[in-house]
Structures are given as structure tokens and as C-alpha cells.
Coordinates of C-alpha atoms in Angstrom, one line a residue:
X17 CA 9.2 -0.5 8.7
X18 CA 7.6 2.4 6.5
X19 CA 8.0 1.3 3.0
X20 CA 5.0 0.5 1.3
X21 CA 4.4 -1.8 -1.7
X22 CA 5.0 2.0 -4.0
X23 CA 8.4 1.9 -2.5
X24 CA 8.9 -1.8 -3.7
X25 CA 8.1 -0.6 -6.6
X26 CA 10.0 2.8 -6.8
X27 CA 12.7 0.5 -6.2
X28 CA 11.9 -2.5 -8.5
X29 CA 11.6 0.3 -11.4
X30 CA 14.5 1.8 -10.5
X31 CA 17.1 -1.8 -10.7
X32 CA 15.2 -2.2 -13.7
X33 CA 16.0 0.7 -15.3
X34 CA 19.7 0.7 -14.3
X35 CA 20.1 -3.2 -15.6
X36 CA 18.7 -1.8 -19.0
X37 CA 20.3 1.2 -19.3
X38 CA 23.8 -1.3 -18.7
X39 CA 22.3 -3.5 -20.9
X40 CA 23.0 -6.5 -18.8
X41 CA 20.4 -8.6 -19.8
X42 CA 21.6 -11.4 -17.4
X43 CA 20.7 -9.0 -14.1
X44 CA 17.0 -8.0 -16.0
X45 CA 16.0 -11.3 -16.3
X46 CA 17.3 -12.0 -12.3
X47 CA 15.6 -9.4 -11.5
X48 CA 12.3 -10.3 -13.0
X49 CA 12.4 -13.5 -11.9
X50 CA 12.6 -12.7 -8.4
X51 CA 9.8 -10.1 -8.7
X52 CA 7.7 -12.8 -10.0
X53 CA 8.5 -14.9 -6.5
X54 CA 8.1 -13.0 -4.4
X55 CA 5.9 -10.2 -4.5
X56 CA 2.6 -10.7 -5.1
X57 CA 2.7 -8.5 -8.4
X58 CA -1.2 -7.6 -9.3
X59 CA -1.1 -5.4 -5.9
X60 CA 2.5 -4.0 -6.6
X61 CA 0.9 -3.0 -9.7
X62 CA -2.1 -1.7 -8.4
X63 CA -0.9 0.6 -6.0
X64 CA 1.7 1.9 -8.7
X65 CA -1.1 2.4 -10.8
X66 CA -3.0 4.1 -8.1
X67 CA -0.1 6.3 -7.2
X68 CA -0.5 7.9 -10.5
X69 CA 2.6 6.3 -12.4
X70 CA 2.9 4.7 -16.0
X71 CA 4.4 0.7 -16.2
X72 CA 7.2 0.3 -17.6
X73 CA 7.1 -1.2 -21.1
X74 CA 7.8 -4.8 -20.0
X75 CA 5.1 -4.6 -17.2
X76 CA 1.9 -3.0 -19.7
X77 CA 1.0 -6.3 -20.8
X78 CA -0.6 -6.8 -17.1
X79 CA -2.0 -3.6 -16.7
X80 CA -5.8 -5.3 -16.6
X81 CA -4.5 -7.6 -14.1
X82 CA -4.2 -5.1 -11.7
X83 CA -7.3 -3.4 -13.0
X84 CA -8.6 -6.4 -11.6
X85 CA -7.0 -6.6 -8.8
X86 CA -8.1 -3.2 -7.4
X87 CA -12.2 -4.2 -8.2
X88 CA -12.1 -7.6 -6.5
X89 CA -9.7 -6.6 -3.8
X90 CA -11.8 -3.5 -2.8
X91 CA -15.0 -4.6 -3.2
X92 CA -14.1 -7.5 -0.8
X93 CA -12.3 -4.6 1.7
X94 CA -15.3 -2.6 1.3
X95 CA -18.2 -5.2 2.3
X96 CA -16.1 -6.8 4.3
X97 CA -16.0 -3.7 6.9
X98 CA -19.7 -2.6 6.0
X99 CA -18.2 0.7 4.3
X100 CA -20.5 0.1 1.7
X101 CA -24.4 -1.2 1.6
X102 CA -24.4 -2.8 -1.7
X103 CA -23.4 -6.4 -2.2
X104 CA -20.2 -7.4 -3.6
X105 CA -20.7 -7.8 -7.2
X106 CA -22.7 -4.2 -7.2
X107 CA -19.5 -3.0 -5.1
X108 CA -17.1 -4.6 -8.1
X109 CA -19.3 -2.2 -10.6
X110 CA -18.7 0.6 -9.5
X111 CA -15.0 0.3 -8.8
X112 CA -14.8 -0.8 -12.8
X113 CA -16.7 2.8 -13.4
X114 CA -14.7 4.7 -11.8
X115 CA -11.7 2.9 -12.5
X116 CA -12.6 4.1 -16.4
X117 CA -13.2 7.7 -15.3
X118 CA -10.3 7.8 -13.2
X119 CA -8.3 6.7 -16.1
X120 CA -9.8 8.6 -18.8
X121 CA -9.8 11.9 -16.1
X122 CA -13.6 12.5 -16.6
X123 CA -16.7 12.5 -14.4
X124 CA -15.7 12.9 -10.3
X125 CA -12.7 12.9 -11.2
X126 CA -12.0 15.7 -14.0
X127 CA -9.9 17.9 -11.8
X128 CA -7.1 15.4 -11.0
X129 CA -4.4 16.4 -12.7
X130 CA -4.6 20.1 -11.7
X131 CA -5.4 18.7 -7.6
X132 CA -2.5 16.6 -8.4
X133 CA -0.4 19.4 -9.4
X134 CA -1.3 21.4 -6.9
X135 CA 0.1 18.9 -4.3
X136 CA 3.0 17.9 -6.0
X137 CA 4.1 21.4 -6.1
X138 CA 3.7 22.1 -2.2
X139 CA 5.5 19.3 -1.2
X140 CA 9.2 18.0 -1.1
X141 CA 8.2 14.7 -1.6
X142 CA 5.0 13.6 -3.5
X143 CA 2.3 11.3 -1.2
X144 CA -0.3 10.4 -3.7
X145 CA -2.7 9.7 -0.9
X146 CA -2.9 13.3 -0.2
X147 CA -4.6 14.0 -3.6
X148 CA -6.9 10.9 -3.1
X149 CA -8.2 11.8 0.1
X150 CA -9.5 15.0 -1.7
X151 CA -12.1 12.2 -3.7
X152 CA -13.1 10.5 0.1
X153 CA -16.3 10.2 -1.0
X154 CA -15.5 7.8 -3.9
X155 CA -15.2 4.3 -3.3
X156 CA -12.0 4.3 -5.7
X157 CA -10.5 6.3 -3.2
X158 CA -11.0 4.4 0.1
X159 CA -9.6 1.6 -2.1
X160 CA -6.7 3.8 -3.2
X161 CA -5.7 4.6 0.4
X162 CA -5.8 1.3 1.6
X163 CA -3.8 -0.2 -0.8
X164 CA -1.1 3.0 -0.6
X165 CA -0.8 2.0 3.1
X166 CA 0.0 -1.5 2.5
X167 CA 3.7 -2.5 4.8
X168 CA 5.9 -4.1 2.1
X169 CA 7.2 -6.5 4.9
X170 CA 5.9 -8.5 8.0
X171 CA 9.1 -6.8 10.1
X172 CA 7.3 -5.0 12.5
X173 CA 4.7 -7.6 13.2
X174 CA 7.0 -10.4 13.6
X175 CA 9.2 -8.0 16.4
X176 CA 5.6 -7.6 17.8
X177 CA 4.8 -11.1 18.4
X178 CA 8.4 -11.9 19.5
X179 CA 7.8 -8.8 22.5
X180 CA 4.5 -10.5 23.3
X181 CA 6.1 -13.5 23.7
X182 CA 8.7 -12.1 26.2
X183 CA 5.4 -10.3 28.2
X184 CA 2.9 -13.3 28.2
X185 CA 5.6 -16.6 29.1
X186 CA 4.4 -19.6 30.2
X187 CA 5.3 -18.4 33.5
X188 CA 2.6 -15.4 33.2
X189 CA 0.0 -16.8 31.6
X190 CA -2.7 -15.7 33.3
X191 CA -2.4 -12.2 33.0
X192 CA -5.2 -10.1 32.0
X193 CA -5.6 -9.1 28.1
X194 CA -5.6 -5.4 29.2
X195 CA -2.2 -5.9 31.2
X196 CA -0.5 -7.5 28.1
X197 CA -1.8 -4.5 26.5
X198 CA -0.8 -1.9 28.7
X199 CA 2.8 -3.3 29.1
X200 CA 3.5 -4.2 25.3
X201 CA 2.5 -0.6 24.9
X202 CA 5.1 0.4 27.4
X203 CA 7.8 -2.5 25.8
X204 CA 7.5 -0.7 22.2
X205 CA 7.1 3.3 23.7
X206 CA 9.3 3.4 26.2
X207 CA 12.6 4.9 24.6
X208 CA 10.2 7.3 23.0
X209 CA 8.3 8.8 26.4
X210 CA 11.7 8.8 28.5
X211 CA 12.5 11.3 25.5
X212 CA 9.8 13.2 25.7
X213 CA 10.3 13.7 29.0
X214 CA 14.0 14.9 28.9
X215 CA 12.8 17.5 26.2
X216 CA 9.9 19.1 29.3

């Protein structure tokens, strides 16, 4: 339930690598293929991008793809939820501005690799949205930690909806929104506050 697209693609570079380095071209090809289907690659890109990591050399090639990706996705995000005042094309703009300073390392965002340094040496295992929430106040970097949230799967929704289910039947239809509420939050905390209360 925690992976994020980054781990799809921690993992996706990783099969990749090990088919290669086999030389099984059979199982690389598979492997693309499937990556193709069914992930929607421009965001998987995007987010790898955004978590500071270079493409591997069969992936370059779309690169601008998810360049474009990250300025239509978060300008759309952006105005969307009124975190911005400008319309959506000024909103795409920017995001291609500092796009090219973030990858160039200049303007706002000139100290990057020594912020990023310093974070990747106090922790046991690097979170790239720790060095972007050090550039909050840059549109690229709301964008950033959205898309470094993003749930690779539906898992935990789809248990959601099947608990809500079980709470609001056909026979108890007429409860009251903030009673569903109350008892999906006791369905999915339960195990969690008996705990908490064996440990007082």
C-alpha cells in the first residue's frame, strides 16, 4: 500500500538491468512490453525524473515526454485547487522555466545538489521529497511532491470501498454520512487503538 510510482520504477530499472546484464533479450523485450500496458509511463517517468535519477539509455528517447507531462499535469493540479492565480497556460510557463533551471541547476534552484547531498547523507534511505519541500515556494515543487506521493496501485482504495460496503448494506441505508464515517474509521483503526491501549 506504500509504494509509489518511484518504487515502480526502482523496480522496473532494476528487472531491467538484471535481464541485460543476463543478456536475455527475450525477458527485456517482455518486460518492456508490459511496462508499455500497463503503467501509464510519461508519469513513471516524471516522478523518476523528479526524484533526481538519470533514464536508462533505452528510456532517454522520452525524456520530453515526461517534461511534458509534469507542465500539463501540474498546471492542471495547480488551478485546479486554486494554489495558483494565474490561468493555466500562464501556470504551464512557468513550470517549463523552472523545469530548465531545475535541470540546468541555476536560478532558485542553484543549491540543489549540495541540499541534496546534505539529505542524502543524514538519512538511511533517501526521500527526494525531503529536498523538494526545501523549494515550497516553487511551483515545480508542489508539483514534485504530488506526483512523489502518487499510490502505484488502487489496493487500498478498493479494501476501502469493499468495508464501506459491509457498513452501509442495503439493510442500513439510511444511516447518517457522519455515522458511516465514524464507524469506517473505527472498521480500518481498530487493531491499531486496541494496541495502543495495551502499550498504556
Amino acid at each position: 500500500d506504500q509504494a509509489t510510482l518511484f518504487t515502480v520504477y526502482i523496480q522496473f530499472t532494476s528487472l531491467l538491468r538484471h535481464t541485460r546484464e543476463r543478456n536475455d533479450i527475450e525477458a527485456t523485450r517482455h518486460i518492456l512490453a508490459r511496462w508499455e500496458q500497463r503503467l501509464n509511463v510519461p508519469a513513471t517517468l516524471a516522478v523518476a525524473i523528479l526524484s533526481f535519477h538519470s533514464l536508462p539509455p533505452s528510456l532517454t528517447d522520452r525524456s520530453q515526454e515526461a517534461r511534458r507531462f509534469i507542465q500539463h499535469f501540474g498546471a492542471a493540479y495547480l488551478t485546479y485547487y486554486h494554489l495558483t492565480e494565474k490561468k493555466e497556460t500562464e501556470m504551464r510557463a512557468e513550470l517549463t522555466n523552472q523545469l530548465a533551471l531545475f535541470f540546468s541547476r541555476t536560478g532558485i534552484f542553484i543549491s540543489l545538489e549540495e541540499d541534496k547531498a546534505a539529505i542524502q547523507s543524514g538519512e538511511e534511505e533517501f526521500d527526494p521529497r525531503l529536498v523538494w519541500s526545501l523549494y515550497i515556494e516553487s511551483s515545480l515543487s508542489r508539483v514534485a511532491l504530488v506526483l512523489l506521493s502518487i499510490a502505484a496501485s488502487e489496493a487500498a482504495v478498493e479494501r476501502s470501498f469493499s468495508a464501506q460496503a459491509a457498513v452501509h448494506s442495503k439493510g442500513r441505508n439510511r444511516l447518517d454520512g457522519k455515522t458511516i464515517q465514524a464507524e469506517m474509521f473505527l472498521k480500518f483503526n481498530y487493531r491499531m487503538m486496541q494496541q495502543s491501549a495495551r502499550a498504556h
